[in-house]
Amino acid sequence: MENHRCNGDGKESFKPPPEIKFTKLFVNGQFVDSVSGKTFETVNPATSEVIAKVAEGVEADIDLAVKAAREAFDHGRWPRMSGFERGRIMSKFADLIEQNIDELAALDSVDAGKLLASGKTVDIPHCLHILRYYAGAADKIHGETLKLAGEYQGYTLLEPIGVVGHIIPWNYPSTMFLMKSSPALAAGCTMVVKPAEQTPLSALFYAHLAKQAGIPDGVINVVNGFGATAGAALCSHMDVDAISFTGSTETGRLVMEAAAKSNLKTVSLELGGKSPLIIFDDADVDMAGEICVAGSRVYVQEGIYDEFVRKAAESAKSWVVGDPFDPNVQQGPQVDKTQFERVLSYIELGKTEGATLLTGGRRCGDKGYYIEPTIFTDVKEEMRIAQEEIFGPVMSLMKFKTIEEAIEKANATRYGLAAGIVTKDLNTANRVTRSVRAGTIWINCYFAFDPGCPFGGYKMSGFGRDLGMHAINKYLQVKSVVTPLHSSPWL
Amino acid sequence: MAARWITSSLLSRSRSASSRALAYSLFRKDGSASGIFRRFSIAAAIEEPISPPVQVKYSQLLINGKFVDSASGKTFPTLDPRSGEVIAQVAEGDTEDVNRAVIAARKAFDEGPWPRMTAYERSRILNRFADLIEKHNDEIAALETWDNGKPFEQAAQIEIPMLARLMRYYAGWADKIHGLVVPADGPHHVQVLHEPIGVAGQIIPWNFPLLMYAWKVGPALACGNTIVLKTAEQTPLSALYVSKLFLEAGLPEGVLNVISGFGPTAGAALASHMDVDKLAFTGSTSTGKIVLELAARSNLKPVTLELGGKSPMIIMDDADIDQAVELAHFALFFNQGQCCCAGSRTFVHEHVYDEFIEKAKARALKRVVGDPFIKGVEQGPQIDEEQFSKILHYIKSGVEDGATLVTGGTRAGTKGYYIQPTIFADVQDGMKIAQEEIFGPVQSILKFKDLNEVIQRSNKTRYGLAAGVFTNNLQTANTLMRALRVGSVWINCFDVFDAAIPFGGYKMSGQGREKGIDSLKNYLQIKAVVTPLNNPAWL
């Protein structure tokens, strides 16, 4: 604790919080109150203070939003424009985001505890990149002409799937909003977005900018609210054609169940993970140390284990935790009280289960939801801290001897979202890459996201992929067209 | 001729359902089709050329990011096709200039930032260039019309917006050039890298100077290559102007070099160059042969060729005749007939032949010929004296061979290179006008009886660029679209060009495809990377 610059007491705010312009629901191009008139509070995790009261959408509001999206899809311009025209409007949307980058980064910072500096220089530019990637993809959605076995002319048409529901989490409010909405927009879909109740503010701002850019009313609707009410209504809705969800595995199960019980809408799920980071003896230990901040299960080969443990502890202690508006800070607060308490309870659990607390383990300061970077050693596969998603700054360090053992341990989980490999050996890298059952493998890097690179999970980390051209497929129907041929000179 | 005081049917053409894409581009500026086309005297319009609303700012060569004189100091005049008068003296590139440009392009490729920046950054520069094109649309269009003679409205409302559209299209491809990971028959990991091919030499024609520029430059730059572009000696001006805008958009120096000059000198030097990795040529079939030969004799650089055509327009007896007449007219006369894919053999079913001839004649008589800067003019002058004489020679040969001259047949006015819209009927397959590319406003109409016959006759040519098919019968359409040995088939439409639609020829109309995803292949090397897998989880 004494090694940390933990200024999470809220005394030292580097910038006044931004003016909150939008707090209502965005339905059919208008900001409207919820049908019930109810609101809920959104809280600044750095201070535990209320930022704003936000309109609370429930089933009735989802109905209105779906109706608007349905109308925009069935009779509106958006699916009927050329892909190029949609791409032009999306490019303009990106330009507007770029012009408002400071305000958007500040909103995520105050609402989600995101670091302001990295919001401006990394997160929002990454969002722009995603949106521009899909703007350029809108006129590159190709069907195929088919070689058929008989005397038939066959081809496929890729058509927008219709009204899409997006349910997005609070960890990357801006990135998630654009990662979900951009490919759906490119495909020509209309949508209802339910942002996380913790972080509704930037989503509303994006909706406002989308309208300014010329995206027709009803194409993007944003309904703030809670999973059990608004989220459930969206998943169960008979007029929603597809649902794309990012969040926890337990909620993902509910989403899929609701789809199954209603209209069998197609579902894509990007869920939790317990991603292994496997560090081999030949690794560059400094690089491994930098990368390991991201891994929740870190497997270190025995030859460098002791050295690695020492460096990881040093690195965790020098990690700067504090006000996310401070450009020097590396770690802000957890998003809310629930998450904060959940992470602390996992730390207690780790101790009870017999893991060794190497460093950290406590809250930081006495205000806000800050937690010390925490490392456990002597963790066993069967411990809950090694099996369950903690979603906080808690790393479990484990030792392994052979490549076979590392592969087995890495796969000993219900999850399969991502994995990291740190090694200089090409054969090791190739073998582990193919052996680990996970949707993304980072070799000598971590969190190397790119708009062109698909992301999603194996096993209970979900199905479907976000990003890349793969993501567009989630928002398309395939129509096969077949007609007989007479006297064709070739088949 | 002078009695033909007529109103344009540009309007009605654009309203035909099947040319919706074109109509969209034509009227996107004002969002409506409410242009008023006033009557005017063709003779007057031709005799007194309107002063173009643009200055010639750039007439030197563009090498390594700078406008420079040619090594020899020589220049050549570029002429106004409306009058034959000199617009400007332009630096004349020759072998030494091509060498300098290739050195610049080589350096920009081997050491420069362009292939090394992220595809996203490249796409941002291409998009910024498109923004600048839109900003200077009318100025660029005026320059294009002045140098080429094409109607200003066509340049300003179709071609320059299409240039921007093409650049945005390729900007979108830049970060989506994906290779495959390939399953091997054994424990090997195989990945395919798509790498830029290097220095691309590009030789473009005069009929659509900036569209040809976009078809060549767009995919080459999206893929991360550097370029030496040789423009046509008839139309060097617009490429220089827009390339300056490219530099403004952030294109690094040396990435795009533009050489004005002639085929036998600058063009041949580029095609023969040992440090040029790829050559793309659009032009005549005879020159295409020389280009391919020079590539073969030098460093075996791969070549794409987009050459001539003698494209059939097939009008079945169940077609909507009015629509077919309009589109067949458009297919041939568009751009003064100077299109490689012009529908220059109009095959009409015998049941509708007489009606078609009558209506085609009426339509040709209504065609507005005049100074291309005048609003409503559909047809300007031919590009130059050589083409003008060649076309008149073909008209003479048609008459001598016994085809029926339905309308037109002579020059229009007394100054510049204007030719009357000309129609021949009863054209036979063996006549020169049915076999050779005329590249002018001369429509040849041929009669046919049945489907098999027209398929056979349509394919009986060394060319295979495009075809038009007019029928409402689905089966006929399906049969024709597969039977015709051509690179583009337009069914109940013609000349529908979009950035995403591949274009190119079968047979002696060329090699390779431009536009669309297929065009990227022209500018990529494919590298297979193979490494053994030890004890992999799966293969």
XYZ file of C-alpha atoms in Angstrom, chain B:
539
model
C -27.292 19.560 -89.904
C -27.794 23.115 -88.779
C -31.504 22.494 -88.929
C -31.268 20.060 -86.081
C -32.300 22.443 -83.337
C -33.035 20.001 -80.715
C -33.539 19.389 -77.056
C -31.584 16.866 -75.172
C -32.937 13.604 -74.030
C -30.310 13.283 -71.385
C -33.266 13.667 -69.082
C -35.335 10.829 -70.466
C -32.331 8.567 -70.647
C -31.566 9.104 -67.041
C -35.063 8.233 -66.063
C -34.993 4.808 -67.640
C -35.167 2.365 -64.814
C -32.294 0.266 -65.994
C -29.759 3.039 -65.857
C -30.632 4.028 -62.364
C -27.049 3.932 -61.201
C -26.065 6.335 -63.907
C -29.021 8.586 -63.271
C -28.073 8.693 -59.665
C -24.622 9.929 -60.489
C -25.926 12.358 -63.058
C -28.202 14.171 -60.706
C -26.657 13.642 -57.347
C -25.452 17.250 -57.251
C -28.816 18.920 -57.238
C -30.800 15.882 -56.267
C -33.284 16.283 -59.096
C -33.576 15.888 -62.798
C -34.976 19.318 -63.415
C -32.277 20.678 -65.733
C -33.665 22.869 -68.469
C -32.073 22.221 -71.800
C -32.374 25.245 -73.995
C -32.261 25.130 -77.750
C -29.183 26.430 -79.450
C -27.367 26.446 -82.704
C -24.897 23.661 -83.149
C -22.945 25.646 -85.700
C -22.661 28.674 -83.432
C -21.697 26.537 -80.526
C -18.980 24.882 -82.468
C -17.562 27.935 -84.210
C -17.118 30.008 -81.074
C -15.706 27.865 -78.276
C -16.658 28.952 -74.805
C -13.764 30.066 -72.658
C -13.230 27.324 -70.055
C -13.642 28.408 -66.417
C -10.274 27.028 -65.348
C -6.551 27.768 -65.634
C -3.801 25.298 -66.462
C -1.740 25.291 -63.284
C 0.468 22.267 -63.790
C 2.188 21.299 -67.018
C 5.495 19.833 -65.809
C 6.289 16.251 -64.915
C 5.615 15.119 -61.348
C 8.668 13.271 -60.055
C 9.434 12.566 -56.424
C 6.817 14.985 -55.163
C 7.959 17.933 -57.303
C 6.884 19.398 -60.602
C 9.931 19.435 -62.871
C 10.823 20.100 -66.480
C 11.728 17.155 -68.654
C 15.401 16.179 -68.785
C 15.599 17.317 -72.396
C 13.675 20.507 -71.726
C 11.301 19.508 -74.515
C 7.586 20.205 -74.455
C 4.621 19.279 -76.604
C 1.325 21.063 -77.133
C -1.928 19.680 -75.804
C -4.826 20.694 -78.004
C -8.408 21.771 -77.521
C -10.500 19.285 -79.526
C -13.162 21.938 -80.083
C -10.797 23.980 -82.217
C -7.464 22.217 -82.587
C -5.850 25.147 -80.832
C -3.109 24.833 -78.226
C -4.240 24.789 -74.588
C -0.774 24.558 -73.090
C 2.763 23.368 -73.675
C 3.442 20.324 -71.540
C 6.791 18.918 -70.480
C 7.555 15.898 -72.643
C 8.849 12.900 -70.743
C 11.206 10.454 -72.404
C 13.456 7.585 -71.307
C 15.563 9.713 -68.959
C 12.483 11.112 -67.240
C 10.988 7.662 -66.860
C 14.305 6.526 -65.341
C 14.193 9.373 -62.833
C 10.579 8.629 -61.971
C 11.296 4.919 -61.506
C 14.244 5.737 -59.239
C 11.942 7.921 -57.139
C 9.238 5.265 -57.033
C 11.790 2.561 -56.268
C 13.182 4.562 -53.363
C 9.707 5.338 -52.063
C 8.904 1.645 -52.167
C 12.194 0.235 -50.881
C 12.845 2.803 -48.170
C 9.869 5.127 -47.887
C 7.005 5.268 -45.418
C 4.194 4.301 -47.817
C 4.391 0.495 -47.791
C 5.398 0.596 -44.121
C 2.573 2.651 -42.718
C -0.541 0.866 -41.510
C -3.218 0.202 -44.071
C -5.503 2.369 -41.968
C -3.167 5.329 -42.444
C -3.065 4.694 -46.186
C -6.842 4.569 -46.265
C -7.033 7.903 -44.454
C -4.868 9.514 -47.134
C -6.966 8.045 -49.955
C -10.115 9.319 -48.262
C -8.611 12.771 -47.778
C -7.760 12.794 -51.473
C -11.406 11.963 -52.249
C -12.465 14.897 -50.041
C -10.215 17.227 -52.055
C -11.572 15.885 -55.344
C -15.086 16.677 -54.160
C -14.000 20.143 -53.110
C -12.495 20.910 -56.536
C -15.040 18.935 -58.557
C -16.053 21.585 -61.079
C -12.558 22.875 -61.690
C -11.287 19.371 -62.373
C -14.278 18.657 -64.604
C -13.631 21.828 -66.613
C -10.022 20.828 -67.159
C -11.125 17.373 -68.259
C -13.641 18.805 -70.728
C -11.172 21.330 -72.098
C -8.484 18.756 -72.755
C -10.751 15.892 -73.824
C -13.860 17.477 -75.353
C -16.356 15.467 -73.311
C -19.545 17.184 -72.114
C -18.880 19.194 -68.992
C -22.024 17.873 -67.319
C -20.824 14.325 -67.866
C -17.442 15.149 -66.352
C -18.827 17.175 -63.459
C -21.783 14.987 -62.560
C -20.587 11.483 -63.373
C -16.875 11.140 -63.854
C -15.315 13.320 -61.175
C -17.747 12.095 -58.474
C -16.905 8.573 -59.648
C -13.211 9.339 -59.198
C -13.917 10.211 -55.560
C -16.153 7.164 -55.189
C -13.410 4.872 -56.545
C -10.832 6.314 -54.177
C -13.119 5.785 -51.190
C -13.815 2.263 -52.348
C -10.119 1.435 -52.478
C -9.515 3.259 -49.200
C -11.915 0.759 -47.687
C -9.988 -2.168 -49.147
C -6.619 -1.080 -47.827
C -7.147 -2.670 -44.406
C -9.080 -5.682 -45.683
C -6.466 -7.376 -47.841
C -6.521 -10.788 -46.242
C -4.545 -13.830 -47.246
C -5.601 -17.354 -46.411
C -4.268 -19.799 -43.907
C -4.058 -22.997 -45.871
C -4.537 -26.563 -44.702
C -1.593 -28.654 -45.816
C -1.466 -32.384 -46.328
C 0.929 -32.946 -43.457
C 2.212 -31.306 -40.288
C 2.844 -27.858 -41.710
C 1.565 -24.457 -40.853
C 0.901 -22.512 -44.043
C 0.017 -18.867 -44.249
C -0.335 -16.732 -47.328
C 0.882 -13.155 -47.199
C -0.362 -10.608 -49.692
C 2.450 -8.155 -50.203
C 2.601 -5.079 -52.398
C 4.183 -5.950 -55.711
C 6.513 -2.935 -55.790
C 6.826 -0.228 -58.415
C 3.845 -0.223 -60.746
C 4.049 1.258 -64.218
C 0.685 2.423 -65.483
C -0.215 3.695 -68.931
C -3.639 5.230 -69.323
C -5.703 6.388 -72.314
C -7.325 9.682 -73.183
C -11.013 8.724 -73.320
C -11.671 8.832 -69.553
C -8.447 10.347 -68.255
C -9.369 10.538 -64.589
C -11.485 7.409 -64.379
C -8.624 5.453 -65.881
C -6.350 7.198 -63.395
C -8.606 6.011 -60.565
C -8.852 2.434 -61.844
C -5.073 2.237 -61.923
C -3.887 4.379 -59.050
C -6.604 3.383 -56.548
C -5.847 -0.341 -56.180
C -2.082 0.130 -56.548
C -1.977 2.608 -53.679
C -4.437 0.711 -51.482
C -2.108 -2.281 -51.697
C 0.930 -0.179 -50.716
C 2.718 0.125 -54.042
C 4.437 3.092 -55.625
C 3.668 4.251 -59.145
C 4.983 5.747 -62.345
C 1.961 6.780 -64.366
C 2.165 7.769 -68.013
C -0.836 9.741 -69.192
C -2.040 9.930 -72.767
C -0.363 12.682 -74.779
C -3.817 13.964 -75.776
C -4.928 14.509 -72.156
C -2.057 15.161 -69.760
C -3.601 17.992 -67.733
C -6.146 16.578 -65.289
C -3.850 13.871 -63.876
C -1.254 16.506 -62.993
C -3.886 18.622 -61.292
C -5.334 15.854 -59.140
C -1.919 14.394 -58.298
C -1.075 17.714 -56.709
C -4.163 17.226 -54.550
C -2.872 13.772 -53.641
C 0.292 15.357 -52.284
C -1.861 17.784 -50.309
C -3.776 14.818 -48.905
C -0.528 13.504 -47.462
C 0.762 11.107 -50.091
C 4.522 10.849 -49.481
C 6.866 12.029 -52.224
C 7.864 9.515 -54.850
C 4.805 7.327 -54.293
C 2.994 8.650 -57.337
C 5.025 10.000 -60.264
C 3.294 11.308 -63.362
C 4.999 11.450 -66.747
C 3.359 13.198 -69.698
C 4.597 11.929 -73.013
C 4.197 9.614 -75.955
C 3.861 5.856 -76.224
C 6.891 4.977 -78.350
C 9.201 6.984 -76.074
C 7.978 7.345 -72.476
C 5.508 4.464 -72.647
C 8.044 2.070 -74.154
C 10.670 3.087 -71.589
C 8.255 2.295 -68.777
C 7.161 -1.031 -70.251
C 10.791 -2.079 -70.784
C 12.127 -0.878 -67.475
C 14.017 -3.474 -65.433
C 13.034 -1.870 -62.101
C 9.324 -1.726 -62.759
C 7.624 -4.709 -61.111
C 4.235 -4.520 -62.726
C 2.669 -2.917 -65.747
C -0.957 -1.991 -66.316
C -2.083 -0.690 -69.652
C -5.385 0.513 -71.038
C -5.557 1.349 -74.712
C -5.699 -0.211 -78.127
C -5.143 -3.890 -78.786
C -2.252 -3.142 -81.126
C -0.413 -1.132 -78.480
C -1.289 -3.742 -75.877
C 0.613 -6.303 -77.903
C 3.697 -4.091 -77.898
C 3.432 -3.546 -74.153
C 3.245 -7.282 -73.501
C 6.181 -7.876 -75.791
C 8.318 -5.250 -74.052
C 7.524 -6.818 -70.684
C 8.517 -10.208 -72.075
C 11.778 -8.861 -73.462
C 12.762 -7.030 -70.272
C 12.130 -8.370 -66.763
C 8.977 -10.465 -67.339
C 6.922 -8.015 -65.327
C 3.311 -9.169 -65.048
C 0.983 -7.164 -67.246
C -2.689 -6.309 -67.094
C -4.233 -5.174 -70.326
C -7.579 -3.541 -70.867
C -7.875 -3.225 -74.633
C -10.317 -2.762 -77.442
C -13.697 -4.290 -78.074
C -16.433 -4.783 -80.581
C -19.143 -5.392 -78.086
C -22.506 -6.760 -79.167
C -25.822 -5.276 -78.083
C -28.431 -7.979 -78.507
C -32.027 -6.836 -78.811
C -34.464 -9.762 -78.601
C -37.971 -9.469 -79.978
C -39.534 -9.472 -76.521
C -37.487 -6.512 -75.336
C -38.975 -3.160 -74.451
C -38.010 -1.522 -77.735
C -38.089 2.094 -76.601
C -35.848 1.280 -73.701
C -33.585 -0.828 -75.920
C -33.293 1.971 -78.475
C -32.402 4.467 -75.799
C -29.818 2.232 -74.172
C -28.341 1.042 -77.467
C -27.987 4.698 -78.424
C -26.361 5.472 -75.112
C -24.150 2.369 -75.312
C -22.647 3.497 -78.570
C -22.717 7.295 -78.544
C -21.748 7.888 -74.915
C -18.490 9.833 -74.682
C -18.508 10.525 -78.451
C -18.379 6.774 -79.047
C -14.933 6.720 -77.485
C -15.483 3.806 -75.114
C -13.593 0.545 -75.246
C -16.802 -1.240 -74.298
C -19.055 0.702 -76.688
C -21.966 -1.397 -77.924
C -20.701 -1.152 -81.470
C -22.511 -4.126 -83.009
C -26.227 -3.697 -82.443
C -27.875 -7.036 -83.207
C -31.635 -6.611 -83.578
C -34.125 -9.439 -83.899
C -35.824 -9.441 -87.293
C -39.294 -9.080 -85.771
C -38.460 -5.697 -84.333
C -35.726 -4.666 -86.750
C -37.632 -2.058 -88.801
C -39.185 -0.454 -85.752
C -35.805 -0.370 -84.081
C -34.089 1.302 -87.045
C -36.743 3.954 -87.260
C -36.595 4.747 -83.587
C -32.806 4.597 -83.434
C -32.663 7.105 -86.265
C -35.097 9.430 -84.536
C -33.027 9.226 -81.390
C -29.763 9.953 -83.208
C -31.331 12.950 -84.890
C -32.242 14.324 -81.501
C -28.708 14.002 -80.182
C -27.327 17.369 -79.135
C -23.884 17.937 -80.614
C -21.988 21.054 -79.663
C -19.538 22.808 -77.443
C -19.206 20.474 -74.463
C -19.236 23.397 -72.065
C -22.838 24.200 -73.011
C -25.446 22.760 -70.720
C -27.498 20.036 -72.351
C -24.892 19.096 -74.942
C -24.648 15.315 -75.227
C -21.808 15.031 -77.679
C -18.642 17.072 -78.000
C -15.799 16.755 -80.472
C -13.683 13.657 -81.025
C -10.350 13.739 -79.258
C -8.038 14.727 -82.113
C -7.431 15.013 -85.814
C -6.169 11.445 -86.101
C -9.257 9.886 -84.534
C -11.502 12.267 -86.433
C -10.020 11.217 -89.785
C -10.034 7.561 -88.832
C -13.743 7.649 -88.011
C -14.625 9.454 -91.227
C -12.593 6.831 -93.056
C -14.628 4.058 -91.413
C -17.855 5.800 -92.390
C -16.632 5.876 -95.996
C -15.802 2.187 -95.824
C -19.281 1.388 -94.491
C -20.862 3.126 -97.445
C -18.482 1.432 -99.892
C -19.153 -1.986 -98.371
C -22.856 -1.505 -99.017
C -24.238 -0.813 -95.556
C -27.233 1.541 -95.487
C -26.363 4.962 -94.115
C -29.458 5.800 -92.067
C -28.341 9.142 -90.697
C -25.235 11.277 -90.208
C -22.061 10.401 -92.049
C -20.082 13.643 -92.115
C -18.342 16.068 -89.849
C -20.421 18.536 -87.859
C -19.534 22.215 -88.292
C -16.298 23.347 -89.887
C -13.965 23.677 -86.948
C -12.735 21.202 -84.357
C -13.314 17.460 -84.485
C -17.089 17.129 -84.357
C -18.799 14.247 -86.168
C -22.503 13.751 -86.754
C -24.179 10.897 -84.915
C -24.095 8.225 -87.607
C -26.093 5.026 -88.041
C -25.566 2.193 -90.506
C -28.269 -0.427 -91.006
C -28.064 -3.783 -92.822
C -24.517 -4.211 -91.691
C -23.018 -7.624 -92.504
C -20.597 -9.496 -90.251
C -17.784 -9.369 -92.785
C -17.769 -5.592 -93.206
C -14.904 -3.624 -91.691
C -17.325 -1.502 -89.653
C -18.609 -4.727 -88.037
C -15.154 -6.073 -87.280
C -12.911 -3.203 -86.311
C -13.095 -0.800 -83.427
C -14.220 2.584 -84.799
C -14.103 4.488 -81.494
C -16.513 7.112 -82.692
C -20.203 7.978 -82.975
C -21.017 5.323 -85.567
C -23.698 2.760 -84.744
C -23.779 -0.439 -86.813
C -27.074 -2.317 -86.787
C -27.242 -5.985 -87.775
C -30.284 -8.244 -88.160
C -30.625 -11.728 -86.657
C -33.213 -14.499 -86.537
C -32.653 -16.725 -83.528
C -30.769 -17.078 -80.311
C -28.162 -19.593 -81.417
C -27.343 -17.528 -84.451
C -26.819 -14.363 -82.459
C -24.673 -16.164 -79.888
C -22.467 -17.504 -82.645
C -22.177 -14.177 -84.444
C -21.623 -12.225 -81.242
C -18.746 -14.477 -80.287
C -17.250 -14.465 -83.773
C -14.729 -11.763 -82.980
C -11.238 -11.574 -81.566
C -12.590 -9.268 -78.903
C -14.490 -10.114 -75.738
C -14.933 -7.040 -73.627
C -18.642 -6.563 -72.996
C -22.140 -7.239 -74.219
C -25.623 -5.850 -73.775
C -28.641 -8.129 -73.650
C -32.184 -6.860 -74.053
C -34.930 -9.284 -73.212
C -37.567 -9.805 -70.585
C -37.287 -13.564 -70.934
C -35.420 -14.997 -67.990
C -34.320 -18.102 -69.839
C -32.966 -16.113 -72.766
C -31.109 -13.830 -70.371
C -29.586 -16.790 -68.533
C -28.545 -18.498 -71.747
C -26.961 -15.373 -73.210
C -25.159 -14.330 -70.070
C -23.310 -17.631 -69.974
C -22.827 -18.093 -73.702
C -21.259 -14.730 -74.472
C -17.473 -14.835 -74.227
C -17.068 -11.382 -72.720
C -15.974 -9.823 -69.442
C -19.147 -7.832 -68.734
C -22.747 -8.595 -69.595
C -25.290 -5.870 -69.005
C -28.850 -7.173 -69.050
C -31.424 -4.476 -69.788
C -28.849 -1.853 -68.940
C -25.476 -0.752 -70.240
C -22.319 0.935 -69.006
C -23.305 0.448 -65.393
C -19.970 1.018 -63.760
C -19.441 0.799 -60.093
C -16.217 0.629 -58.176
C -17.099 -2.854 -56.982
C -17.905 -4.386 -60.395
C -14.918 -6.056 -62.066
C -14.191 -4.987 -65.641
C -11.946 -6.494 -68.276
C -11.800 -8.592 -71.352
C -11.831 -12.109 -72.711
C -9.685 -12.940 -75.726
C -7.877 -9.998 -77.348
C -9.741 -7.464 -75.224
C -7.149 -7.963 -72.541
C -5.897 -9.727 -69.471
C -6.904 -9.289 -65.859
C -9.699 -7.320 -64.270
C -9.888 -3.807 -62.942
C -12.176 -2.521 -60.186
C -13.723 -4.691 -57.541
C -11.841 -7.050 -55.281
C -10.286 -8.724 -58.320
C -8.319 -5.596 -59.140
C -6.296 -5.910 -55.953
C -4.637 -9.076 -57.248
C -2.989 -7.041 -59.987
C -0.970 -5.195 -57.387
C -0.143 -7.917 -54.892
C 2.509 -10.550 -54.656
C 1.477 -13.759 -52.988
C 3.920 -15.260 -50.554
C 3.314 -18.697 -49.077
C 4.973 -19.147 -45.699
C 5.438 -22.719 -44.557
C 6.846 -24.032 -41.315
C 6.725 -27.510 -39.766
C 4.436 -28.215 -36.870
C 5.692 -30.451 -34.109
C 3.029 -32.539 -32.493
C 0.153 -30.152 -33.317
C -3.281 -30.510 -31.770
C -4.903 -30.728 -35.195
C -4.089 -30.261 -38.878
